[in-house]
Amino acid sequence: MGEIRLPRHMFLWCLSAIYMFAFASLYVQIPGLYGNEGLLPARWTLRVSDKSLLEQLKDSPTLLWFGPRLGLDTQQCMELLSLTGALISLMALAVPVLRDCRVFLVLWILYLSLYQVGQVFLYFQWDNLLLETGFLAILIAPMNMPWSSKVRLNDNVTFWLVRWLLFRLMFASGVVKLTSRCPTWWGLTAMTYHYETQCLPTSLAWFAHQLPVWFQKLSVVGAFVIEIAVSFLFFSPIRRHRLTAFYMQILLQVLIILSGNYNFFNILTITLCLSLLDDQHVNALLFRSPPKTEKSTDSLTQGSLQTLLYGVVLMLEIGVYALLGYWIVLYFDLQVDWEKKNISSKTAFTYFEFTEFLKAVTVPSIWMGVMSLTWEVIAAMFKSACVKGFFWRLWSTIQWAIMATATVSMFAISLVPYTYMENNAHNELWPGIRKAFEVTERYQLVSSYGLFRRMTGVGGRPEVVIEGSMDRNTWTEIEFMYKPGNMTAAPTVVTPHQPRLDWQMWFAALGPNTQSPWFNSLLHRLLQGKQDVIRLIQTDVSQYPFSKQPPKYLRAHRYKYWFTEQKKDGSFPKRWWRRVYVDEFYPIVHLGDPYLERMLDQHGLKDKAPSRRTSNAWLPQLLRHVREHVREIPAPLLLWTLFSAAATVCLLHTLFSRKHRHLEAHRDGNTDKESTEKTHSNKVEEDEKKHVEENEVGTKEDSEVDDDGQEEEEHEEEGEREEEVSSEENEEDSLRKRK
C-alpha cells in the first residue's frame, strides 16, 4: 500500500457522520422503546443490587449505572448519552481537529453503553459492526498534541485492520448464503424474491422487481463473485486489483441503497471500502496533481527496469482477471443465447464441493492476512528506524511497538468469529486466542457476520397488520409510517434512519407471536394509549386513527404481500402492493384480558414497581425541553438536517483554511521575492563598490608606475650627463699626457 493519509481522513469523517446518524436515530425512539412506559423499559435490565459500582460495570459495562448519581432515571440517562454522542459526533464531523482517538473512544463507550440495554431492538449486525469499526477508529485516529508530528508512520498498520474487517464481512456474507442450503441462493432465484420481501423496500425496488428472470439470476451470480471471489483481491500486491475490488464493492452497496432501506449499514460498508484506496488515487479523484518526486540520475536504467516490471505486473493482472472470468463461466455455466438476447446461468457445483472449497481456503486466507499484516508491520518498523534525531526515532519506535501489538492482538481475536463458518479451522485455533476472545466478548470488539443467510417470503411477503375497534364490530387498520400496510402507499426512503419497531414487525411476521414477546407489550401500550409508543407508529399523532381515544379492542392478522405487476400495455398500476389474508396472528384482546395478562406475566413484561418520580433538577428539565422540540420532527428529516449543517460547516472550514494557506503561501512568496531583490540589489551595490575600489587601486598603481618611470628617466639622464662629463675628463687627461 502507498500513503493512506487522505483515505484515513475520509474514513474518520465518514465514521463521525455514521455515529451521528446512529445516536440521533436511536434518540428519537428511546421513549417508545426503552422509556418507563415503553415496550421494553431499560430500567428492567439494570436491577438494583448490593454490588459495588465496579462489580456492576464488570457485569454490564454501561454508563447508565451513573444515572442515579446524576438524578436521572434510566430513560433520561439513555437520552443524555444519545444526545451527547450525537453532539460530539456532529462536532467531529464539522471540525477536523476533533477527529481524535480520545473523541472516538468516548463515542465508542457511549454506544456500547446503549447497546448493553438495547435488548432485541438493538441486536442487529450493523450495531455490532459499528462497535467494532468504532473501536478500530480509536487505534487509527491521531492523538492531537502540541508536540505531536503530523506524520504517523504506523498508520498503514492500524488502517490494515479496516481492510481485514471488510474482508471478513464480505467473505462471510457470501459464504453463509451457500452454507445455509437455501434453495433460492443455490437456484440463483433469490433476487426474484428479494426486492419485495426485504424489510423496508424503496420505490425503486418495485421497478427492479420487474426485471426479467435471467437478469435477476445474473445479479445473484454477480453478488457471489463480488462477496466471495473479489474479496481476496483486497490483499493483492497489485494496486489496480485493489482499486477494481473497491469499485465493485461500491457498485454493490449503491445498488442495495437504491433498492432498500438498511439504515447506516451500507454507508458503513462503503466507509470500510476506503481502506482499499491510497493518496495517489484520491488525488486523482479530486483532480489534484500528484506530489513531485526527485528524478534519479540513472534515468535510463531505471526506466528500463520500470518498463519490465510494469509488463510483468500487467500480465499478472490480466491473468487474474482471465482466471476469475473462466471460473465464473465454469462454475455458473454461463451461456449466451443470441436469439432470445439473454444470458442463462445455473450453479454447476454441489454443496459438498463448496464445503471442500471452504475447507481449502479458510486457513490459507488466514495466512494471507498474516503475510499482509507482517509486510505492513515490517515496513512501518523500517520507517521508524529511519527517522532523524535520536529522540524522535525512539518515540516513533515506541509508537510502532504499541500499535503493532494492538493490531496483532485484534487480528488474533478476530480469528475466532471468522472461523465460525468452518469447524475444522475453528478447532485448530490456539486455545489462548479463544480465551482472549471470551474475555473481550462482552465489549463487542469483534463479531461474526453473515447477512441474508436465507431468503424469506418465498411464497409471499408475510406482514402483520394490527387492527383496533371501539365496539368489536368495526375494525380500523393501524398503519405504520414505513413498513408496508396500505397497498396504495408508495414505499418510502428512510435511510440512514432505522425504525426499529418496523424492523421487528418484519421479523415477527416470520413466525408465531410467541417468538416475539415484545409484541404483547406493544398491544398492551396501545390499549393504554401511551403517546411515546404511538409516536413509533406515527410521528404525527393526528395520523393515528385512535389519537383522541385509545381502542378498546385490538387484534392482529397476518397477510401475504406481493408487488403488483406492470400492465401488458406498459402502463403502471395504481397500487404498489397486492395482498392475501393468511391467518390470525394475535387474538382479540382488551385491557385486563386473561390471555394478554398471562402473556405479559409469562415474559416478565408487567411493571412490578413504580418508576421514579420526575426530578425538577436542571438536567432533567433540559432533557425534557429538548425532547419537546424534536418530538414532532420526522426522524429522516432530522438526521439529514444535522448532517447538512455539519457538512456545510466542514466545507466552509476547508475553504477558509485553503484560502488561508494560499494567502500565506502568497505572502511567503512575496517575502522571498523581496528578499531576493534586496539580496540582488545589495550584491549589485557591493559589485559597484568593489569595482570603484579596484579602479582607485588601479589609478594609484598607474600613478606609482608613472612616478617610477620619471625617476628612471631622470636617473638615465643623470647617467648620460655623468658619462659625458667622464668622457670629457678622459679626453682632457689624454691631451695632457700628449703634451
XYZ file of C-alpha atoms in Angstrom:
739
model
C 0.000 0.000 0.000
C 1.100 3.544 -0.678
C 0.449 6.546 1.521
C -3.028 6.464 3.083
C -3.282 9.886 4.746
C -6.278 11.020 2.669
C -8.247 7.721 2.882
C -7.695 7.765 6.647
C -9.120 11.285 6.907
C -12.090 10.257 4.767
C -12.651 7.167 6.924
C -12.724 9.172 10.152
C -15.011 11.811 8.617
C -17.497 9.208 7.374
C -17.423 7.358 10.692
C -18.239 10.601 12.511
C -21.295 11.013 10.282
C -22.373 7.399 10.879
C -22.059 7.825 14.640
C -24.245 10.921 14.399
C -26.857 9.018 12.384
C -26.854 6.131 14.863
C -27.132 8.262 18.014
C -29.753 10.640 16.616
C -31.847 7.830 15.133
C -31.868 5.974 18.435
C -32.584 9.120 20.456
C -35.939 9.822 18.815
C -37.075 6.241 19.603
C -35.883 5.891 23.210
C -39.157 6.894 24.962
C -41.250 4.445 22.957
C -38.761 1.574 23.058
C -36.980 1.909 26.403
C -38.904 4.552 28.339
C -40.692 3.902 31.588
C -43.894 3.479 29.572
C -42.222 1.976 26.513
C -42.207 -1.502 25.053
C -39.146 -2.837 26.900
C -38.211 -0.404 29.680
C -34.440 -0.302 30.027
C -34.629 0.011 33.800
C -35.672 -3.641 33.925
C -32.214 -4.673 32.699
C -30.438 -2.685 35.443
C -31.579 -4.403 38.592
C -30.707 -2.655 41.855
C -28.392 -4.822 43.965
C -25.891 -4.578 46.790
C -22.938 -4.865 44.400
C -20.375 -2.128 44.178
C -20.177 0.129 41.128
C -17.103 -1.685 39.808
C -18.860 -5.035 40.045
C -21.888 -3.640 38.267
C -19.702 -2.245 35.476
C -17.980 -5.597 35.193
C -21.293 -7.440 34.868
C -22.753 -4.924 32.420
C -20.328 -2.303 31.033
C -22.621 0.692 30.640
C -22.555 4.285 31.833
C -26.227 4.009 32.778
C -25.116 2.891 36.242
C -24.156 6.539 36.877
C -27.691 7.789 36.168
C -28.944 7.815 39.783
C -25.845 9.777 40.819
C -26.899 12.484 38.347
C -30.508 12.453 39.487
C -31.674 10.747 36.267
C -33.764 7.668 35.693
C -32.715 5.099 33.081
C -34.712 6.675 30.247
C -33.302 10.141 30.890
C -29.790 8.759 31.165
C -30.178 6.999 27.810
C -31.369 10.259 26.291
C -28.375 12.068 27.793
C -25.942 9.506 26.356
C -27.611 9.660 22.933
C -27.626 13.456 22.844
C -24.011 13.601 23.983
C -22.952 11.109 21.331
C -24.881 12.926 18.612
C -23.407 16.281 19.627
C -19.807 15.034 19.846
C -20.013 13.195 16.535
C -21.628 16.254 14.948
C -18.731 18.421 16.126
C -16.198 15.844 14.936
C -17.938 15.834 11.570
C -17.617 19.611 11.278
C -14.211 20.264 12.886
C -11.205 18.168 11.714
C -9.180 18.653 14.906
C -11.873 16.813 16.892
C -11.355 13.596 14.941
C -9.086 12.461 17.698
C -8.619 8.991 19.197
C -9.936 10.228 22.555
C -13.110 11.531 20.916
C -13.704 8.192 19.204
C -13.061 6.420 22.497
C -15.859 8.459 24.092
C -18.213 7.724 21.171
C -17.484 4.007 21.376
C -18.142 3.925 25.134
C -21.421 5.814 24.700
C -22.734 3.480 22.015
C -21.599 0.403 23.930
C -23.469 1.699 26.987
C -26.676 1.943 24.962
C -26.086 -1.412 23.299
C -25.894 -3.186 26.662
C -29.540 -2.339 27.470
C -30.846 -2.297 23.870
C -32.253 -5.833 24.051
C -33.898 -7.155 20.887
C -34.290 -3.725 19.264
C -30.544 -3.083 19.231
C -29.204 -6.545 18.452
C -28.563 -6.135 14.739
C -25.381 -6.999 12.876
C -24.818 -3.379 11.877
C -24.816 -2.361 15.540
C -22.045 -4.899 16.156
C -20.262 -3.702 13.032
C -20.415 -0.089 14.209
C -18.960 -1.030 17.594
C -16.097 -2.971 16.013
C -15.374 -0.242 13.476
C -15.600 2.380 16.210
C -13.009 0.555 18.289
C -10.674 0.354 15.292
C -11.080 4.112 14.863
C -9.555 4.566 18.333
C -6.370 2.944 17.006
C -6.495 4.721 13.646
C -7.319 8.280 14.715
C -4.399 10.530 15.748
C -3.807 11.841 19.242
C -3.532 15.554 18.588
C -0.883 17.058 20.856
C 1.009 20.355 20.563
C 4.289 18.468 20.179
C 2.959 15.602 18.049
C 4.092 15.208 14.475
C 1.635 15.205 11.590
C 3.434 12.215 10.105
C 2.325 8.909 11.651
C 4.479 6.070 10.426
C 2.207 3.383 11.899
C -0.966 4.457 10.061
C -0.672 1.687 7.473
C -0.539 -0.922 10.249
C -3.672 0.132 12.108
C -5.573 1.030 8.931
C -4.932 -2.521 7.715
C -7.416 -3.763 10.340
C -10.210 -1.981 8.470
C -9.320 -3.917 5.326
C -9.337 -7.175 7.294
C -12.743 -6.328 8.762
C -14.094 -5.589 5.280
C -12.783 -8.949 4.070
C -14.417 -10.807 6.971
C -17.723 -9.030 6.416
C -17.983 -9.590 2.665
C -16.488 -13.097 2.514
C -18.702 -14.378 5.341
C -21.791 -12.733 3.825
C -21.208 -14.634 0.602
C -20.334 -17.950 2.255
C -23.364 -18.150 4.573
C -25.737 -17.862 1.624
C -24.440 -21.177 0.316
C -23.778 -22.962 3.606
C -27.413 -22.306 4.630
C -28.543 -24.535 1.750
C -31.237 -22.029 0.893
C -32.760 -23.237 -2.410
C -33.200 -19.688 -3.719
C -29.497 -18.917 -3.416
C -28.476 -22.253 -4.900
C -31.033 -21.883 -7.667
C -29.911 -18.274 -8.332
C -33.523 -17.094 -7.950
C -33.105 -15.174 -4.679
C -33.292 -11.746 -6.321
C -36.697 -12.553 -7.829
C -37.987 -12.508 -4.221
C -35.563 -10.127 -2.524
C -36.898 -6.783 -3.685
C -40.447 -7.351 -2.407
C -39.590 -9.419 0.684
C -36.844 -7.233 2.204
C -37.779 -5.371 5.345
C -38.218 -1.825 4.065
C -38.032 -1.606 0.257
C -37.815 1.671 -1.610
C -39.873 2.720 -4.606
C -37.041 1.687 -6.938
C -37.371 -1.861 -5.615
C -40.715 -2.129 -7.420
C -39.030 -1.336 -10.738
C -36.107 -3.677 -10.018
C -38.617 -6.444 -9.300
C -39.980 -6.108 -12.863
C -36.629 -7.026 -14.448
C -36.502 -10.319 -16.377
C -35.656 -13.527 -14.514
C -32.426 -14.149 -16.416
C -31.140 -10.755 -15.292
C -32.162 -11.465 -11.673
C -30.233 -14.753 -11.754
C -27.231 -12.995 -13.239
C -27.445 -10.494 -10.373
C -27.110 -13.358 -7.883
C -24.009 -14.556 -9.729
C -22.587 -11.043 -9.511
C -23.285 -10.909 -5.775
C -21.456 -14.206 -5.203
C -18.480 -13.045 -7.261
C -18.218 -9.673 -5.504
C -18.651 -11.072 -1.999
C -16.537 -14.257 -2.243
C -14.035 -14.109 -5.105
C -13.314 -10.371 -5.303
C -12.740 -10.182 -1.530
C -9.367 -11.893 -1.962
C -8.212 -9.008 -4.154
C -8.245 -6.783 -1.048
C -4.788 -8.104 -0.174
C -3.340 -8.242 -3.673
C 0.075 -6.557 -4.017
C -1.090 -5.179 -7.364
C -2.636 -1.761 -6.820
C -5.155 -1.968 -9.681
C -6.551 -5.188 -8.218
C -7.442 -3.343 -5.026
C -8.955 -0.454 -6.962
C -11.033 -2.864 -9.047
C -12.265 -4.550 -5.875
C -13.098 -1.134 -4.412
C -15.328 -0.096 -7.301
C -17.062 -3.467 -7.445
C -17.883 -3.262 -3.733
C -19.121 0.309 -4.129
C -21.352 -0.775 -7.013
C -22.947 -3.498 -4.886
C -23.537 -1.209 -1.909
C -25.012 1.606 -4.008
C -27.463 -0.806 -5.653
C -28.548 -2.042 -2.221
C -29.034 1.546 -1.007
C -31.181 2.401 -4.016
C -33.461 -0.604 -3.594
C -33.726 -0.964 0.198
C -33.592 0.933 3.496
C -30.774 -0.550 5.575
C -30.131 2.498 7.764
C -26.388 3.243 8.069
C -25.191 -0.290 7.263
C -24.335 0.215 3.584
C -22.811 3.626 4.297
C -20.630 1.970 6.930
C -19.603 -0.739 4.455
C -18.625 1.923 1.911
C -16.597 3.584 4.666
C -14.738 0.313 5.212
C -14.011 0.157 1.469
C -11.915 3.329 1.783
C -9.154 1.116 3.186
C -8.551 -0.108 -0.375
C -7.540 3.362 -1.618
C -4.327 5.368 -1.374
C -3.397 9.039 -1.616
C -2.492 8.792 -5.277
C -5.941 7.592 -6.319
C -7.777 10.022 -4.041
C -5.784 12.907 -5.524
C -6.746 11.668 -8.982
C -10.423 11.568 -7.982
C -10.152 15.123 -6.645
C -8.291 16.273 -9.802
C -5.221 17.141 -7.781
C -1.734 16.970 -9.212
C 0.426 14.309 -7.552
C 3.377 15.465 -5.444
C 6.614 15.952 -7.325
C 9.322 13.343 -6.867
C 13.031 13.684 -7.418
C 14.282 12.183 -10.633
C 17.094 9.708 -10.476
C 20.290 10.456 -12.311
C 20.377 6.946 -13.737
C 17.097 7.519 -15.590
C 17.882 5.184 -18.477
C 18.485 2.105 -16.319
C 15.589 2.944 -14.004
C 13.235 3.480 -16.935
C 14.060 0.109 -18.474
C 13.541 -1.680 -15.140
C 10.214 0.079 -14.603
C 9.064 -0.886 -18.093
C 9.979 -4.503 -17.477
C 8.280 -4.538 -14.082
C 5.194 -2.845 -15.493
C 4.929 -5.515 -18.183
C 5.174 -8.340 -15.648
C 2.576 -6.754 -13.359
C 0.240 -6.134 -16.285
C 0.475 -9.761 -17.346
C -0.284 -10.926 -13.794
C -3.200 -8.534 -13.539
C -4.750 -9.665 -16.808
C -4.104 -13.286 -15.849
C -6.050 -12.898 -12.597
C -8.987 -11.293 -14.407
C -8.949 -14.018 -17.062
C -8.820 -16.767 -14.432
C -11.658 -15.145 -12.500
C -13.775 -14.897 -15.644
C -13.042 -18.519 -16.537
C -14.161 -19.709 -13.083
C -17.359 -17.654 -13.303
C -18.280 -19.178 -16.652
C -17.321 -22.670 -15.488
C -18.974 -22.804 -12.060
C -22.126 -20.883 -13.014
C -22.483 -22.345 -16.503
C -22.955 -19.010 -18.232
C -24.285 -19.302 -21.781
C -25.283 -16.524 -24.146
C -28.495 -17.047 -26.115
C -28.248 -14.628 -29.021
C -31.728 -15.405 -30.321
C -33.504 -14.681 -27.033
C -30.947 -11.990 -26.165
C -30.269 -13.220 -22.653
C -27.629 -14.993 -20.576
C -28.582 -18.249 -18.874
C -26.893 -19.300 -15.628
C -27.041 -22.034 -13.006
C -24.853 -23.398 -10.229
C -22.543 -26.057 -11.649
C -21.144 -27.226 -8.303
C -22.567 -29.166 -5.375
C -22.846 -28.401 -1.673
C -20.128 -30.970 -0.928
C -17.773 -29.353 -3.442
C -18.382 -25.945 -1.898
C -17.693 -27.181 1.648
C -14.435 -28.707 0.382
C -13.568 -25.380 -1.208
C -14.332 -23.641 2.074
C -12.054 -26.023 3.977
C -9.321 -25.422 1.424
C -9.409 -21.604 1.544
C -10.231 -20.749 5.175
C -6.801 -21.466 6.645
C -4.893 -20.046 3.617
C -6.987 -16.883 3.888
C -5.772 -16.533 7.483
C -2.163 -16.934 6.385
C -2.809 -14.443 3.612
C -3.834 -11.969 6.294
C -0.757 -12.861 8.374
C 1.618 -12.187 5.479
C -0.113 -8.960 4.526
C -0.042 -7.697 8.113
C 3.601 -8.759 8.530
C 4.551 -6.722 5.478
C 2.857 -3.629 6.872
C 4.453 -4.082 10.304
C 7.969 -4.538 8.897
C 7.566 -1.597 6.511
C 6.463 0.625 9.407
C 9.389 -0.602 11.509
C 11.928 0.417 8.858
C 10.253 3.813 8.502
C 10.537 4.331 12.252
C 14.189 3.317 12.197
C 14.935 5.907 9.515
C 13.571 8.873 11.479
C 16.191 11.581 12.053
C 17.097 12.513 15.583
C 17.570 10.115 18.472
C 14.548 11.314 20.467
C 12.127 11.255 17.518
C 13.426 7.854 16.416
C 12.869 6.484 19.913
C 9.377 7.993 20.135
C 8.442 6.644 16.700
C 9.714 3.188 17.621
C 7.660 3.157 20.828
C 4.547 4.156 18.886
C 5.234 1.452 16.328
C 5.636 -1.206 19.017
C 2.391 -0.259 20.776
C 0.288 -0.040 17.626
C 1.762 -3.184 16.104
C 0.995 -5.118 19.303
C -2.572 -3.802 19.386
C -3.088 -4.616 15.703
C -1.758 -8.163 16.031
C -3.944 -8.720 19.112
C -7.089 -7.514 17.313
C -6.262 -9.710 14.328
C -5.756 -12.734 16.578
C -9.058 -12.499 18.459
C -10.946 -11.790 15.215
C -9.993 -15.258 14.004
C -12.444 -16.808 16.481
C -15.649 -15.373 14.939
C -14.141 -15.558 11.451
C -13.690 -19.352 11.657
C -17.253 -19.995 12.857
C -18.149 -20.814 9.251
C -15.616 -23.694 9.111
C -15.407 -26.001 12.125
C -12.047 -27.598 11.340
C -10.280 -24.245 11.156
C -12.066 -23.096 14.306
C -10.956 -26.163 16.269
C -7.343 -25.699 15.188
C -7.100 -22.229 16.717
C -4.755 -21.802 19.641
C -6.741 -22.080 22.929
C -5.191 -18.827 24.141
C -6.845 -16.948 21.297
C -10.270 -18.373 22.159
C -9.756 -17.468 25.811
C -8.822 -13.898 24.898
C -11.964 -13.677 22.763
C -14.135 -14.873 25.659
C -12.653 -12.209 27.932
C -13.319 -9.384 25.455
C -16.605 -10.675 24.007
C -18.799 -8.504 26.236
C -17.192 -5.366 24.765
C -18.098 -6.308 21.171
C -14.558 -5.745 19.911
C -15.030 -8.347 17.163
C -18.125 -10.150 15.883
C -19.207 -12.691 13.303
C -21.159 -11.555 10.248
C -23.285 -13.059 7.519
C -26.190 -11.118 6.042
C -29.166 -12.519 4.076
C -28.407 -16.087 5.116
C -31.780 -17.318 3.906
C -34.311 -15.684 1.590
C -37.605 -15.236 3.427
C -41.043 -14.726 1.949
C -40.639 -17.071 -0.993
C -44.375 -17.743 -1.063
C -45.213 -14.093 -0.453
C -44.068 -11.416 1.940
C -45.624 -12.064 5.393
C -46.870 -8.909 7.058
C -48.634 -8.378 10.390
C -51.476 -5.856 10.333
C -52.813 -4.558 13.678
C -56.459 -3.569 13.831
C -58.351 -1.641 16.514
C -62.011 -1.304 17.368
C -64.232 0.504 19.819
C -67.199 -1.871 19.571
C -65.642 -5.142 18.345
C -67.610 -4.869 15.098
C -65.964 -2.083 13.119
C -62.219 -2.563 12.774
C -59.672 0.011 11.637
C -56.176 -0.846 10.470
C -53.302 0.871 12.253
C -50.804 1.936 9.587
C -47.095 2.293 10.283
C -45.063 5.104 8.764
C -42.512 2.946 6.976
C -43.405 -0.738 6.749
C -45.849 -1.955 4.054
C -49.501 -1.911 5.032
C -51.549 0.393 2.866
C -51.468 -1.134 -0.614
C -51.677 2.258 -2.353
C -48.886 3.894 -0.340
C -45.533 4.082 -2.112
C -42.513 2.637 -0.303
C -40.518 5.421 1.303
C -36.825 6.224 1.674
C -35.763 6.461 5.327
C -32.005 5.835 5.095
C -29.973 6.395 7.305
C -32.709 6.229 9.952
C -33.649 2.805 11.290
C -37.240 2.498 12.556
C -36.502 -0.348 14.913
C -40.130 -1.231 15.667
C -40.874 -1.575 11.934
C -37.878 -3.879 11.587
C -39.036 -6.090 14.455
C -42.540 -6.220 12.976
C -40.948 -7.757 9.871
C -39.192 -10.413 11.979
C -42.375 -11.066 13.982
C -44.327 -11.877 10.815
C -41.942 -14.753 10.038
C -43.176 -16.856 12.968
C -45.854 -17.137 15.662
C -46.429 -14.335 18.151
C -44.812 -16.410 20.904
C -41.422 -15.846 19.245
C -41.831 -12.088 19.694
C -42.621 -11.441 23.388
C -42.354 -7.682 22.928
C -45.488 -7.811 20.698
C -47.596 -8.415 23.821
C -46.179 -5.244 25.316
C -46.932 -3.340 22.088
C -50.618 -4.231 22.198
C -50.749 -3.501 25.921
C -49.272 0.020 25.466
C -51.604 0.769 22.529
C -54.615 -0.235 24.612
C -53.346 2.119 27.315
C -52.919 4.886 24.729
C -49.255 5.613 25.553
C -48.162 8.544 23.394
C -44.494 7.555 23.270
C -45.347 4.175 21.730
C -47.863 5.738 19.341
C -45.105 8.046 18.022
C -43.136 4.950 16.977
C -46.030 4.176 14.641
C -46.873 7.735 13.567
C -44.692 10.746 14.391
C -47.703 12.934 13.675
C -50.114 11.618 16.296
C -53.049 13.111 14.384
C -52.471 10.468 11.673
C -53.037 7.715 14.224
C -56.649 6.501 13.902
C -57.175 6.371 17.693
C -55.418 9.600 18.612
C -58.412 11.006 20.536
C -59.245 7.838 22.443
C -57.342 4.552 22.657
C -59.077 1.490 21.177
C -60.937 -0.853 23.466
C -60.063 -3.936 21.431
C -57.027 -4.941 19.372
C -56.203 -7.862 17.133
C -53.539 -8.752 14.579
C -53.858 -10.597 11.264
C -51.155 -11.967 9.013
C -51.242 -11.229 5.285
C -49.004 -12.076 2.388
C -47.940 -9.167 0.208
C -46.603 -9.079 -3.347
C -45.544 -6.255 -5.624
C -48.079 -5.528 -8.339
C -47.095 -6.285 -11.924
C -46.744 -3.880 -14.778
C -49.688 -3.988 -17.176
C -49.365 -5.560 -20.612
C -49.798 -2.208 -22.325
C -46.806 -0.857 -20.389
C -48.779 1.331 -18.002
C -48.300 1.267 -14.263
C -50.934 0.042 -11.798
C -52.491 2.358 -9.245
C -51.460 0.138 -6.340
C -47.954 -0.798 -5.313
C -48.965 -3.946 -3.441
C -51.486 -6.745 -3.559
C -52.192 -8.977 -0.569
C -53.962 -12.143 0.578
C -55.224 -12.956 4.075
C -53.330 -15.839 5.718
C -54.295 -16.345 9.357
C -54.837 -14.758 12.748
C -51.573 -13.623 14.286
C -52.944 -12.448 17.643
C -56.454 -12.910 19.069
C -58.808 -10.120 20.101
C -57.687 -8.645 23.439
C -58.619 -5.750 25.694
C -57.221 -4.255 28.878
C -57.392 -6.878 31.599
C -57.848 -9.680 29.067
C -56.739 -13.009 30.672
C -54.723 -14.100 27.638
C -52.875 -10.781 27.430
C -52.209 -10.713 31.170
C -50.914 -14.269 31.103
C -48.531 -13.496 28.229
C -47.252 -10.370 29.975
C -46.634 -12.327 33.184
C -45.004 -15.178 31.321
C -42.422 -12.933 29.681
C -41.958 -10.576 32.634
C -43.380 -7.575 30.852
C -45.603 -6.245 33.628
C -44.397 -3.400 35.820
C -43.602 -4.766 39.276
C -42.510 -1.459 40.773
C -43.448 2.140 40.007
C -40.940 4.287 38.170
C -39.016 7.025 39.894
C -40.619 10.393 40.391
C -39.790 13.065 37.868
C -36.977 15.290 39.114
C -37.121 19.074 38.796
C -33.346 19.498 38.630
C -31.877 21.474 35.746
C -30.547 18.467 33.817
C -33.857 16.512 33.653
C -35.649 19.741 32.739
C -33.153 20.377 29.949
C -33.667 16.865 28.583
C -37.443 17.304 28.632
C -37.099 20.672 26.867
C -35.015 19.147 24.060
C -37.446 16.260 23.731
C -40.409 18.605 23.302
C -38.679 20.425 20.438
C -37.704 17.348 18.388
C -40.753 15.206 19.129
C -42.749 16.223 16.062
C -39.865 16.231 13.555
C -39.700 13.180 11.247
C -36.523 11.251 12.003
C -35.086 11.140 8.427
C -35.561 14.905 8.103
C -33.852 15.485 11.448
C -30.880 13.306 10.545
C -30.288 14.850 7.133
C -30.689 18.369 8.539
C -27.990 17.728 11.142
C -25.716 16.175 8.542
C -26.213 19.032 6.072
C -25.432 21.629 8.735
C -22.251 19.859 9.860
C -21.134 19.159 6.289
C -21.638 22.831 5.405
C -19.517 23.936 8.365
C -16.847 21.417 7.388
C -16.874 22.651 3.789
C -16.575 26.293 4.846
C -13.768 25.402 7.241
C -11.932 23.620 4.431
C -12.377 26.534 2.024
C -11.225 29.128 4.572
C -8.236 27.053 5.621
C -7.288 26.524 1.982
C -7.648 30.253 1.325
C -5.573 30.987 4.420
C -2.851 28.608 3.252
C -2.947 30.210 -0.198
C -2.549 33.683 1.318
C 0.309 32.504 3.497
C 1.986 30.904 0.516
C 1.482 34.128 -1.494
C 2.840 36.190 1.401
C 5.816 33.885 1.753
C 6.358 34.147 -1.989
C 6.327 37.942 -1.843
C 8.687 37.893 1.116
C 11.029 35.581 -0.733
C 10.817 37.819 -3.785
C 11.568 40.936 -1.758
C 14.464 39.253 -0.008
C 15.748 38.061 -3.376
C 15.509 41.551 -4.853
C 17.145 43.019 -1.757
C 19.917 40.484 -1.931
C 20.347 41.210 -5.626
C 20.497 44.980 -5.056
C 22.967 44.524 -2.220
C 25.081 42.360 -4.446
C 24.957 44.966 -7.217
C 25.994 47.677 -4.746
C 28.826 45.516 -3.480
C 29.938 44.844 -7.042
C 29.862 48.563 -7.846
C 31.740 49.422 -4.667
C 34.282 46.750 -5.405
C 34.607 48.000 -8.948
C 35.200 51.553 -7.703
C 37.805 50.323 -5.245
C 39.520 48.347 -7.971
C 39.543 51.451 -10.181
C 41.049 53.526 -7.381
C 43.681 50.924 -6.740
C 44.417 50.727 -10.455
C 44.756 54.506 -10.710
C 47.083 54.577 -7.733
C 49.203 51.836 -9.217
C 49.294 53.654 -12.546
C 50.427 56.836 -10.843
C 53.084 54.906 -8.965
C 54.217 53.352 -12.205
C 54.401 56.812 -13.833
C 56.445 58.153 -10.940
C 58.802 55.230 -11.186
C 59.171 55.874 -14.941
C 60.008 59.511 -14.382
C 62.574 58.610 -11.763
C 64.132 56.101 -14.110
C 64.271 58.697 -16.913
C 65.893 61.188 -14.530
C 68.407 58.536 -13.497
C 69.122 57.788 -17.131
C 69.603 61.497 -17.914
C 71.891 61.895 -14.926
C 73.810 58.780 -16.057
C 74.176 60.221 -19.539
C 75.430 63.547 -18.117
C 77.903 61.703 -15.926
C 79.070 59.667 -18.891
C 79.507 62.890 -20.950
C 81.434 64.537 -18.097
C 83.606 61.467 -17.622
C 84.269 61.275 -21.371
C 85.290 64.957 -21.413
C 87.542 64.383 -18.423
C 89.133 61.411 -20.165
C 89.785 63.491 -23.296
C 91.440 66.256 -21.213
C 93.637 63.674 -19.473
C 94.716 62.214 -22.767
C 95.656 65.717 -24.085
C 97.754 66.432 -21.024
C 99.631 63.197 -21.452
C 100.375 64.047 -25.050
C 101.730 67.405 -24.062
